[in-house]
Tab-separated table of C-alpha atoms in Angstrom:
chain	number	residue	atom	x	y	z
A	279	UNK	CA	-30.673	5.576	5.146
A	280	UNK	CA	-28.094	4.959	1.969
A	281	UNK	CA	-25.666	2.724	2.415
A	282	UNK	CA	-22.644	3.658	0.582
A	283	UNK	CA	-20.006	0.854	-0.626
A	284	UNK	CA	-16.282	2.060	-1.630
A	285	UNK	CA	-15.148	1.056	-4.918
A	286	UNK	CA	-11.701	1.543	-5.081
A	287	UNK	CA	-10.796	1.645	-9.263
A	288	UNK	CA	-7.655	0.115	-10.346
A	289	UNK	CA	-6.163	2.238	-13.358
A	290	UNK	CA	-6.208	-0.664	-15.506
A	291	UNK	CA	-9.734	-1.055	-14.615
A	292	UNK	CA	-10.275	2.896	-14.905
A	293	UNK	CA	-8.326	2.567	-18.775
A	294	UNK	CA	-11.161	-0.273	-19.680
A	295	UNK	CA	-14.324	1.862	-18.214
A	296	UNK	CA	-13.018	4.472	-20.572
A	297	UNK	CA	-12.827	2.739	-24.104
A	298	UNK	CA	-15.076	3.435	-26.503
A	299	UNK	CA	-18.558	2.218	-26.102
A	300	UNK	CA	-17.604	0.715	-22.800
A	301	UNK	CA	-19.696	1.236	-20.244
A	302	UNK	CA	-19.094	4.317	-18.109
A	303	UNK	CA	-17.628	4.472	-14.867
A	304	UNK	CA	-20.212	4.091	-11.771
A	305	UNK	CA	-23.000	2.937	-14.521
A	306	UNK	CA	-24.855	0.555	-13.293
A	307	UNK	CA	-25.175	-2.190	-16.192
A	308	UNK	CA	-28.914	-2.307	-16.862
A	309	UNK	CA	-29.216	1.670	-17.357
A	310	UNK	CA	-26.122	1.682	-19.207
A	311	UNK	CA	-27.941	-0.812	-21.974
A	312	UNK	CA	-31.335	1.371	-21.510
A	313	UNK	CA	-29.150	4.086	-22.545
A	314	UNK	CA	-27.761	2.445	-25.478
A	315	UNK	CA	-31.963	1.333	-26.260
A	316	UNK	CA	-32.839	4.837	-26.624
A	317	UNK	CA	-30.504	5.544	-29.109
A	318	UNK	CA	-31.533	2.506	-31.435
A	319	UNK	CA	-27.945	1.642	-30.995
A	320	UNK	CA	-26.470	-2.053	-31.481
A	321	UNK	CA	-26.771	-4.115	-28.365
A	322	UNK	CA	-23.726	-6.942	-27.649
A	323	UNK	CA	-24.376	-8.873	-24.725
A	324	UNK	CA	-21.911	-11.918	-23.467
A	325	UNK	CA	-23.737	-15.419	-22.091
A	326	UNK	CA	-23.694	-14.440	-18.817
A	327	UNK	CA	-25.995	-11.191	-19.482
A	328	UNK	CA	-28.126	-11.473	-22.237
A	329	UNK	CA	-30.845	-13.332	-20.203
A	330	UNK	CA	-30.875	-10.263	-18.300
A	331	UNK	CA	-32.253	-8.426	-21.255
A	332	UNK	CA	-35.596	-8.158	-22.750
A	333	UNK	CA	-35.297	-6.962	-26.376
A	334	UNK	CA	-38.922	-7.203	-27.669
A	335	UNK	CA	-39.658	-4.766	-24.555
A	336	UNK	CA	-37.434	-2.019	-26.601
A	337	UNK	CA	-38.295	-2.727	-30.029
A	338	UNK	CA	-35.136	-4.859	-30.641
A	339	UNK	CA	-34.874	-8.074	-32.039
A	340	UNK	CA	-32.286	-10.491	-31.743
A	341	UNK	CA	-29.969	-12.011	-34.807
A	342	UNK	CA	-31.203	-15.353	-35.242
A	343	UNK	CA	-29.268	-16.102	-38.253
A	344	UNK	CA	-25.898	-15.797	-36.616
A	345	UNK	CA	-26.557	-17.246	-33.081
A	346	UNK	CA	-23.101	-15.513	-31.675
A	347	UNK	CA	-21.204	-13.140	-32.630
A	348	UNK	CA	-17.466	-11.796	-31.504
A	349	UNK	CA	-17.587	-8.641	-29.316
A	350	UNK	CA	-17.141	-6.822	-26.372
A	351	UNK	CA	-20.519	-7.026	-23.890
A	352	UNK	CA	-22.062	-4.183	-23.091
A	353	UNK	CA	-23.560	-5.298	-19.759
A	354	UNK	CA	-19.797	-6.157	-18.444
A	355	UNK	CA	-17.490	-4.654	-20.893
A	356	UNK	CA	-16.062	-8.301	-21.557
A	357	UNK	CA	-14.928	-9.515	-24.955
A	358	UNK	CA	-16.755	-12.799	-25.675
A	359	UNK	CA	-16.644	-14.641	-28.598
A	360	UNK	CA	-19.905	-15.821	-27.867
A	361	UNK	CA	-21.809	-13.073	-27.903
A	362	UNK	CA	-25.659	-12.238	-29.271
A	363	UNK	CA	-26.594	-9.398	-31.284
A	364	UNK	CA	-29.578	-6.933	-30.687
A	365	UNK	CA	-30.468	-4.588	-33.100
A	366	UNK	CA	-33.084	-2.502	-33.504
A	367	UNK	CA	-36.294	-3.531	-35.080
A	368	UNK	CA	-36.952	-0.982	-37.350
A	369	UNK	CA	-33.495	-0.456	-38.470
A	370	UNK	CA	-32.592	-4.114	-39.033
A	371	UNK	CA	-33.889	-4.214	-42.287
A	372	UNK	CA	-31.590	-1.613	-43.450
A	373	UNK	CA	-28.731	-3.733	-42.644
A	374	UNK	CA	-29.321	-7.023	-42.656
A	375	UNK	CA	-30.573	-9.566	-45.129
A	376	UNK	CA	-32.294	-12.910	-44.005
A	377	UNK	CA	-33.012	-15.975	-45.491
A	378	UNK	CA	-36.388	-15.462	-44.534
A	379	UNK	CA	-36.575	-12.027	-46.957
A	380	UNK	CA	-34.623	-14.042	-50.065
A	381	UNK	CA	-36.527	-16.883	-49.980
A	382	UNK	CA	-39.681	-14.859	-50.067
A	383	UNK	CA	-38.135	-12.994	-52.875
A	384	UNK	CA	-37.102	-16.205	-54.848
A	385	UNK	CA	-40.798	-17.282	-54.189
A	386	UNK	CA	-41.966	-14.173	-55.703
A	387	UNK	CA	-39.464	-14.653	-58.773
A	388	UNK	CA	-40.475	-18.005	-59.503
A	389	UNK	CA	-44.041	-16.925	-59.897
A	390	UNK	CA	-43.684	-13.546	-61.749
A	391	UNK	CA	-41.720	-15.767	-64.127
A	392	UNK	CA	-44.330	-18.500	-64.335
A	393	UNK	CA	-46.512	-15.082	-65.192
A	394	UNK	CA	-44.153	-14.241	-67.965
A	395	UNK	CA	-42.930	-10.918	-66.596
A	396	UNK	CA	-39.900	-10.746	-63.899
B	149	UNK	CA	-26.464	-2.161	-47.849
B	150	UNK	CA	-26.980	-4.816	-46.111
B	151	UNK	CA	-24.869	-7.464	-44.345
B	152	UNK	CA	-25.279	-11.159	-45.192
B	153	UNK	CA	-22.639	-13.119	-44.095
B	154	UNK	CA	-18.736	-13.487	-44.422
B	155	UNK	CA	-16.855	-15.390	-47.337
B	156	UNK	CA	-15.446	-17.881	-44.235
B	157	UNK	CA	-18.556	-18.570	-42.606
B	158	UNK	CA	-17.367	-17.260	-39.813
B	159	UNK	CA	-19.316	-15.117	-37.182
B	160	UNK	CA	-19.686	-11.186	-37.539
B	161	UNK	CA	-16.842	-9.331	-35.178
B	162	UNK	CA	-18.947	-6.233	-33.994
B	163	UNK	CA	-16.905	-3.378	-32.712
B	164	UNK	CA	-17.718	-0.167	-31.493
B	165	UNK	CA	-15.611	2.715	-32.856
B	166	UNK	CA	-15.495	6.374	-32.643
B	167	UNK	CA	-16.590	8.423	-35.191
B	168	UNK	CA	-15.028	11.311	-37.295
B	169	UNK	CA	-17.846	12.947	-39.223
B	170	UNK	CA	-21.911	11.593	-38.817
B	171	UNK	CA	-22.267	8.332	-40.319
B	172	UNK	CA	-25.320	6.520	-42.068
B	173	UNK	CA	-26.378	3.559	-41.274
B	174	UNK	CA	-25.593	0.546	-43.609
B	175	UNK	CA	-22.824	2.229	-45.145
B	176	UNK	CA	-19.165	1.151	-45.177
B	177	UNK	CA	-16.805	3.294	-42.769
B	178	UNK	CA	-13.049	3.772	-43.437
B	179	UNK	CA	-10.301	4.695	-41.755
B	180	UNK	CA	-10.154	8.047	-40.165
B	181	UNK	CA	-7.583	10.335	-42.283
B	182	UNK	CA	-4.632	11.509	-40.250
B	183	UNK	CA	-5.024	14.052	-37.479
B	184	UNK	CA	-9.180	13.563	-38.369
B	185	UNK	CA	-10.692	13.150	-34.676
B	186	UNK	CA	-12.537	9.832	-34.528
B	187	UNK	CA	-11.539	6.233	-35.968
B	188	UNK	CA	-14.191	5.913	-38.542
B	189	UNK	CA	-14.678	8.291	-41.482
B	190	UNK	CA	-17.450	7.811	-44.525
B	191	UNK	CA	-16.458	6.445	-47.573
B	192	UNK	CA	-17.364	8.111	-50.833
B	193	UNK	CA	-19.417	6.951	-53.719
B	194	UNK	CA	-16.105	6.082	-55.759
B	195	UNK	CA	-13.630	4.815	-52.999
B	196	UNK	CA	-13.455	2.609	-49.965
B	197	UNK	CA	-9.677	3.083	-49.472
B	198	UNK	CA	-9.211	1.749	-46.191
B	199	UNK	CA	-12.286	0.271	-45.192
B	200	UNK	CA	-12.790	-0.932	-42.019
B	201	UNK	CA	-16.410	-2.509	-41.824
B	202	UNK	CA	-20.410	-1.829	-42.323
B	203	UNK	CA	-22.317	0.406	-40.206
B	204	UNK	CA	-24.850	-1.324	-37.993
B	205	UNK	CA	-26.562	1.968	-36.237
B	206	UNK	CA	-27.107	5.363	-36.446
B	207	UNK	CA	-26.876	7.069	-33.566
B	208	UNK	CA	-30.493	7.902	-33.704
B	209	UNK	CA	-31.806	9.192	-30.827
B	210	UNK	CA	-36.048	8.752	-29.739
B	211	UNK	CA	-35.651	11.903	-27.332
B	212	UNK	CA	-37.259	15.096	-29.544
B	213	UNK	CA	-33.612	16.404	-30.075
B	214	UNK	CA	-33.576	13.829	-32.451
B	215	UNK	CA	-30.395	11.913	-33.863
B	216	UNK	CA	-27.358	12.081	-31.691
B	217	UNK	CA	-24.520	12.912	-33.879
B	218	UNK	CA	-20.793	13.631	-33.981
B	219	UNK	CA	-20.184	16.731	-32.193
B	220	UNK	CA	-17.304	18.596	-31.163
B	221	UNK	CA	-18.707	20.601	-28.988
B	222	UNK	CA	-17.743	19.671	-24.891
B	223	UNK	CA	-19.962	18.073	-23.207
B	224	UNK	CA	-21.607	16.145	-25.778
B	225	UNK	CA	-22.048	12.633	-26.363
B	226	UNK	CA	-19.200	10.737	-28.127
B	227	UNK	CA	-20.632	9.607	-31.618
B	228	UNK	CA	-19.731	5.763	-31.687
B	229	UNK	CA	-21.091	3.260	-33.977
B	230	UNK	CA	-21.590	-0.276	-34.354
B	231	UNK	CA	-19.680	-1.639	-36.756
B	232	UNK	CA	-19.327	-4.647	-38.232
B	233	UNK	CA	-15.429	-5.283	-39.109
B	234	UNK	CA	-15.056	-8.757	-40.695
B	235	UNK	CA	-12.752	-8.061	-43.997
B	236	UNK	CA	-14.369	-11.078	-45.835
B	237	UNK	CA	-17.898	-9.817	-44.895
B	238	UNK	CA	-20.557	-9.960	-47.924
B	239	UNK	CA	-22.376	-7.127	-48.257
B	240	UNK	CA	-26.044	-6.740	-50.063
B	241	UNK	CA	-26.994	-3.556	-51.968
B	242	UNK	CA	-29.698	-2.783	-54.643
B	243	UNK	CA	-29.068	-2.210	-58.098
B	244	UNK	CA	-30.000	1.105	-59.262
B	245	UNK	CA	-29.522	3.897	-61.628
B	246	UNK	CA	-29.082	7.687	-61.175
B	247	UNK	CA	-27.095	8.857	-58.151
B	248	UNK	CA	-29.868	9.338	-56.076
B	249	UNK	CA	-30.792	5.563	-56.577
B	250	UNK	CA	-34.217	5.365	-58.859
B	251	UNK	CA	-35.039	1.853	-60.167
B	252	UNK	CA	-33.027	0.006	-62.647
B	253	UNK	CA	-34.174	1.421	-66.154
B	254	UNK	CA	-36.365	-1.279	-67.936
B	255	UNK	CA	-35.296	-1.327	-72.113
B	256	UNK	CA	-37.162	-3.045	-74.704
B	257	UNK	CA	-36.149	-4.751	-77.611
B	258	UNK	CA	-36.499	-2.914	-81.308
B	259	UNK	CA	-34.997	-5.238	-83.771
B	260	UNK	CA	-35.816	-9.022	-82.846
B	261	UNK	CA	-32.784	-11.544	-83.512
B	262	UNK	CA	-33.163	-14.609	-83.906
B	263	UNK	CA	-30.133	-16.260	-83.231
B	264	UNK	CA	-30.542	-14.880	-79.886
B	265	UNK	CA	-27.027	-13.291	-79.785
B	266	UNK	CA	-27.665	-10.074	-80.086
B	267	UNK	CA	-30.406	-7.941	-78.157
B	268	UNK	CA	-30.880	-4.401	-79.624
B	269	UNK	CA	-32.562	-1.510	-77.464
B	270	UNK	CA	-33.725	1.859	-77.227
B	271	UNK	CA	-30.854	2.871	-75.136
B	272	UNK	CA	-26.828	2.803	-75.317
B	273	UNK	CA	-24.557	-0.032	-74.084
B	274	UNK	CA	-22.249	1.321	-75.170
B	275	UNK	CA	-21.700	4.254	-73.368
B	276	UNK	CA	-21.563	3.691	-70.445
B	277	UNK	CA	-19.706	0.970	-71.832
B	278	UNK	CA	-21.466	-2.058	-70.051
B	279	UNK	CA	-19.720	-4.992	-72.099
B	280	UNK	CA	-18.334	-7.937	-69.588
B	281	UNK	CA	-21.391	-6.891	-67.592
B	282	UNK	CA	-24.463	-8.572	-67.339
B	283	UNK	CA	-27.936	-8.752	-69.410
B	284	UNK	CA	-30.803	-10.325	-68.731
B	285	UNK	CA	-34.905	-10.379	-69.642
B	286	UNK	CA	-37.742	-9.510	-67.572
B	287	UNK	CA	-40.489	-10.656	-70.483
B	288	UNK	CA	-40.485	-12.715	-73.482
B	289	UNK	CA	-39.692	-15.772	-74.563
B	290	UNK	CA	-36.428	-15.733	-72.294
B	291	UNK	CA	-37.933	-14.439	-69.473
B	292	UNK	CA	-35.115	-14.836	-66.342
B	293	UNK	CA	-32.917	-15.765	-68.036
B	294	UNK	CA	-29.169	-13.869	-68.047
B	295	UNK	CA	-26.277	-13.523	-70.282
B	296	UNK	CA	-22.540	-11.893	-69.743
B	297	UNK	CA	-22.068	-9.411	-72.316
B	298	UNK	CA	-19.296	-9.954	-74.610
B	299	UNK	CA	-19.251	-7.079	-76.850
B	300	UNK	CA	-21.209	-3.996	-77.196
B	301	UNK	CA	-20.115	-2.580	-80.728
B	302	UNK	CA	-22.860	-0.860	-81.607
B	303	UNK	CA	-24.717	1.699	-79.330
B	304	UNK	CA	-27.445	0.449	-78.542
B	305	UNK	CA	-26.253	-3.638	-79.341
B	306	UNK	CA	-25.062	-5.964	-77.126
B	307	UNK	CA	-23.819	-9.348	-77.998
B	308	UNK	CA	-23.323	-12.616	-75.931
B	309	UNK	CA	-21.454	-15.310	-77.251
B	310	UNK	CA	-23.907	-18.346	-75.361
B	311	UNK	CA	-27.419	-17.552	-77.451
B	312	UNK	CA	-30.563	-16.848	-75.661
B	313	UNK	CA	-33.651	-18.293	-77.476
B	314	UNK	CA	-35.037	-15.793	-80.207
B	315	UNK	CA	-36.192	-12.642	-78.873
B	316	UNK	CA	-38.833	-10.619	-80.562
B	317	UNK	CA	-39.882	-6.726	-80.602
B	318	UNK	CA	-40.824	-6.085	-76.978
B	319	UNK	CA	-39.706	-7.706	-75.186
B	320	UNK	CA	-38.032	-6.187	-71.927
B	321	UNK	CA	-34.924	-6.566	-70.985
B	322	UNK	CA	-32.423	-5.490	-68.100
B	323	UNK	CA	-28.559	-4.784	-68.240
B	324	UNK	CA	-25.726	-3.776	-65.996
B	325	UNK	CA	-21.803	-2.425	-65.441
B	326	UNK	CA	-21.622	-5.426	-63.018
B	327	UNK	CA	-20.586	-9.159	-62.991
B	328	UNK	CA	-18.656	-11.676	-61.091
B	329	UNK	CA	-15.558	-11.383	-59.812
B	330	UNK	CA	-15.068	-7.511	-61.608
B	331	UNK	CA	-13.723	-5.039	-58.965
B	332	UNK	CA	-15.169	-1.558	-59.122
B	333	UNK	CA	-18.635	-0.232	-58.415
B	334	UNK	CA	-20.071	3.706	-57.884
B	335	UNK	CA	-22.475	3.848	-54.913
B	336	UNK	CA	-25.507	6.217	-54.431
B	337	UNK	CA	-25.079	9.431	-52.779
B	338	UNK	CA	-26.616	7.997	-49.736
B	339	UNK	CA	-23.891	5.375	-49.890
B	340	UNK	CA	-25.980	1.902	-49.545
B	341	UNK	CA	-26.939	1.113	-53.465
B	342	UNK	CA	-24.994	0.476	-56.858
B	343	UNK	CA	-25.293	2.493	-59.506
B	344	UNK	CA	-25.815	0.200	-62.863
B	345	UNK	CA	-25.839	2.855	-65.276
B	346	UNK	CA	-22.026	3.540	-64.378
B	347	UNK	CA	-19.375	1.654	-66.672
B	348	UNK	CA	-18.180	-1.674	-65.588
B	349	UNK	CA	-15.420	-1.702	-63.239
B	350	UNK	CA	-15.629	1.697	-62.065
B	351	UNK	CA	-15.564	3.720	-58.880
B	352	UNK	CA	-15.281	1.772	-54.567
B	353	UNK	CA	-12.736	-1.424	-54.712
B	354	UNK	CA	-15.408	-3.461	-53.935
B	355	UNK	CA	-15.427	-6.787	-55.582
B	356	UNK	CA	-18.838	-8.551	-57.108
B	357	UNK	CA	-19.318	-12.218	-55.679
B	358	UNK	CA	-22.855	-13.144	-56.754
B	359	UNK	CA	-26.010	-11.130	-58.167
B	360	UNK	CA	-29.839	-11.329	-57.604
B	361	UNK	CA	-31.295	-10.900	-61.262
B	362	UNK	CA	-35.187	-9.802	-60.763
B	363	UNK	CA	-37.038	-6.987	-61.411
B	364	UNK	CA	-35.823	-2.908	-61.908
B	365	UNK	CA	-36.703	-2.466	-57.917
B	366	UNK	CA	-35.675	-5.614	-56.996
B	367	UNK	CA	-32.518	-6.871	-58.032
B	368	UNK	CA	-29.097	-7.166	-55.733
B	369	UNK	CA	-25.610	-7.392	-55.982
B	370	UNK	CA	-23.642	-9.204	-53.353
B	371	UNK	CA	-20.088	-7.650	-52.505
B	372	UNK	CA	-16.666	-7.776	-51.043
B	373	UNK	CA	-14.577	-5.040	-49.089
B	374	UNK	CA	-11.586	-5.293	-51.575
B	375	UNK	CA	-10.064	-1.574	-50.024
B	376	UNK	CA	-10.307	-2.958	-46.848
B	377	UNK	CA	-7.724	-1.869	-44.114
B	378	UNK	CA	-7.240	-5.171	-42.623
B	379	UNK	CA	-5.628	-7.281	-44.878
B	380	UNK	CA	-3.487	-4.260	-46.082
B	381	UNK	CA	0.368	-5.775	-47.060
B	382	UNK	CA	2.950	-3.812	-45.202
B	383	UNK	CA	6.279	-3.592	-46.947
């Protein structure tokens, strides 16, 4: 037996389910972010959600270097200035650059220099 | 490109916004032209009029259809990317040469000086006119160290006005059409490197705030969105 609950949308509330990258009307949350995991795209998730998500079980891995960042959660379409970042694993390279990667790089200098050749 | 930070220290603003055209990722995105269908267009290798932020995804799909793109057809998915929109936001981008982005071209030095304030190569500074850019050695006796260039009268000379020690026949050096606070830099074709071999000051109203001076497939530039649509005066 399916028990079926009424949701009765408000237009304000049917004007925010539509904006871009908001999740869609009648989406449940968790498959709306699975969606948005498939297709490698960035993940924003608010406070209240991200412990709800498990980004090393998709390939994604969380910004460390900025803790929060300002955006609208994808889990409940809220904008939260406290927001974390996902991004995918293999693509974060392409657009990010760590400490962690210039410090190895400045390591790297320092010897090729000691070597004589940069 | 990359994203590194913002000038403010402030934390990335991430929006999502629909797209005009297919986008790549790490690229910066402008403003969509008028009566273009999305928010978000792609810049060109010589302008970021309008600029509204770096690219984050790239609407790559893992299903065998492969990457989800922007469509006009009904019924398909909306292309929207992730963009990061901060108008003080540093960017990080390679230094190449060649539009298609091959590594920095390593020159040598022919005639040694030894007053250090010249260094004399196999190929022109001249044109592309590289002076107020930037030189600096990869072997020798001034190994890492760098130089603004303050003249390049001669084709293949370039003169700096602080001496390096005496350099001798060679050694290697590295130069560039880049250097602090110059405005002007011509991207790659695939829109996430800068072109060296292009004269200084030349091409996307981005503005250079630091360099990483290393080797010809590892040096950086750090830059600023100066064509970006947010901090756009209105009359």
């Amino acid at each position: 037996m399916n028990l079926l609950i009424k949701h009765d949308w408000t237009a304000a509330e049917l004007l925010k389910e539509s904006e871009a990258g908001g999740k869609k009307r009648n989406r449940v949350a968790g498959g709306w972010i699975a969606d948005l995991a498939a297709q490698k795209k960035v993940i924003t998730l608010c406070p209240l959600c991200t412990g709800k998500f498990n980004p090393a079980r998709v390939q994604y891995r969380k910004e460390k270097e900025f803790p929060v960042c300002q955006a609208t959660c994808d889990g409940c379409s809220t904008f939260d200035i406290r927001c974390s970042l996902y991004i995918y694993d293999e693509l974060y390279r392409q657009v990010r650059s760590t400490a962690d990667e210039r410090r190895e790089l400045n390591r790297h200098r320092a010897a090729r220099i000691k070597r004589g050749f940069l | 490109m990359q994203y590194l930070g913002n000038l403010s220290a402030s934390t990335p603003i991430i929006k999502k916004y629909k797209a005009s055209a297919a986008q790549l990722i790490g690229t910066v995105v402008i403003k969509s032209a008028a009566n273009a269908s999305g928010q978000i267009s792609t810049s060109t290798t010589t302008s970021i009029a309008n600029a509204l932020g770096h690219v984050l995804d790239n609407g790559m799909g893992n299903a065998a259809s492969g990457p989800i793109s922007y469509s006009t057809t009904q019924g398909a998915d909306e292309a929207i990317f992730g963009v990061i929109v901060n108008p003080d936001q540093i960017l990080r981008a390679q230094m190449v040469t060649g539009a298609t982005g091959t590594a920095i071209t390593a020159d040598a030095i022919v005639t040694a000086s030894s007053n250090g304030l010249t260094f004399v190569g196999g190929t022109s500074v001249a044109s592309p006119d590289m002076d107020e850019g930037i030189v600096w050695y990869t072997s020798g006796a001034n190994v890492g160290k760098s130089r603004k260039i303050t003249s390049t009268g001669a084709t293949v000379t370039g003169t700096v006005i602080v001496p390096f020690a005496a350099n001798a026949v060679g050694d290697t050096f590295q130069y560039a059409g880049v250097n602090i606070g110059l405005q002007g830099v011509t991207l790659t074709t695939d829109l996430t490197k800068v072109r060296t071999d292009i004269a200084i000051a030349t091409g996307a109203t981005f503005s250079i705030l630091d360099l990483e001076l290393f080797g010809t497939g590892d040096s950086y530039v750090h830059l600023l969105l100066g064509g970006n649509a947010w901090l756009q005066v209105q009359s």
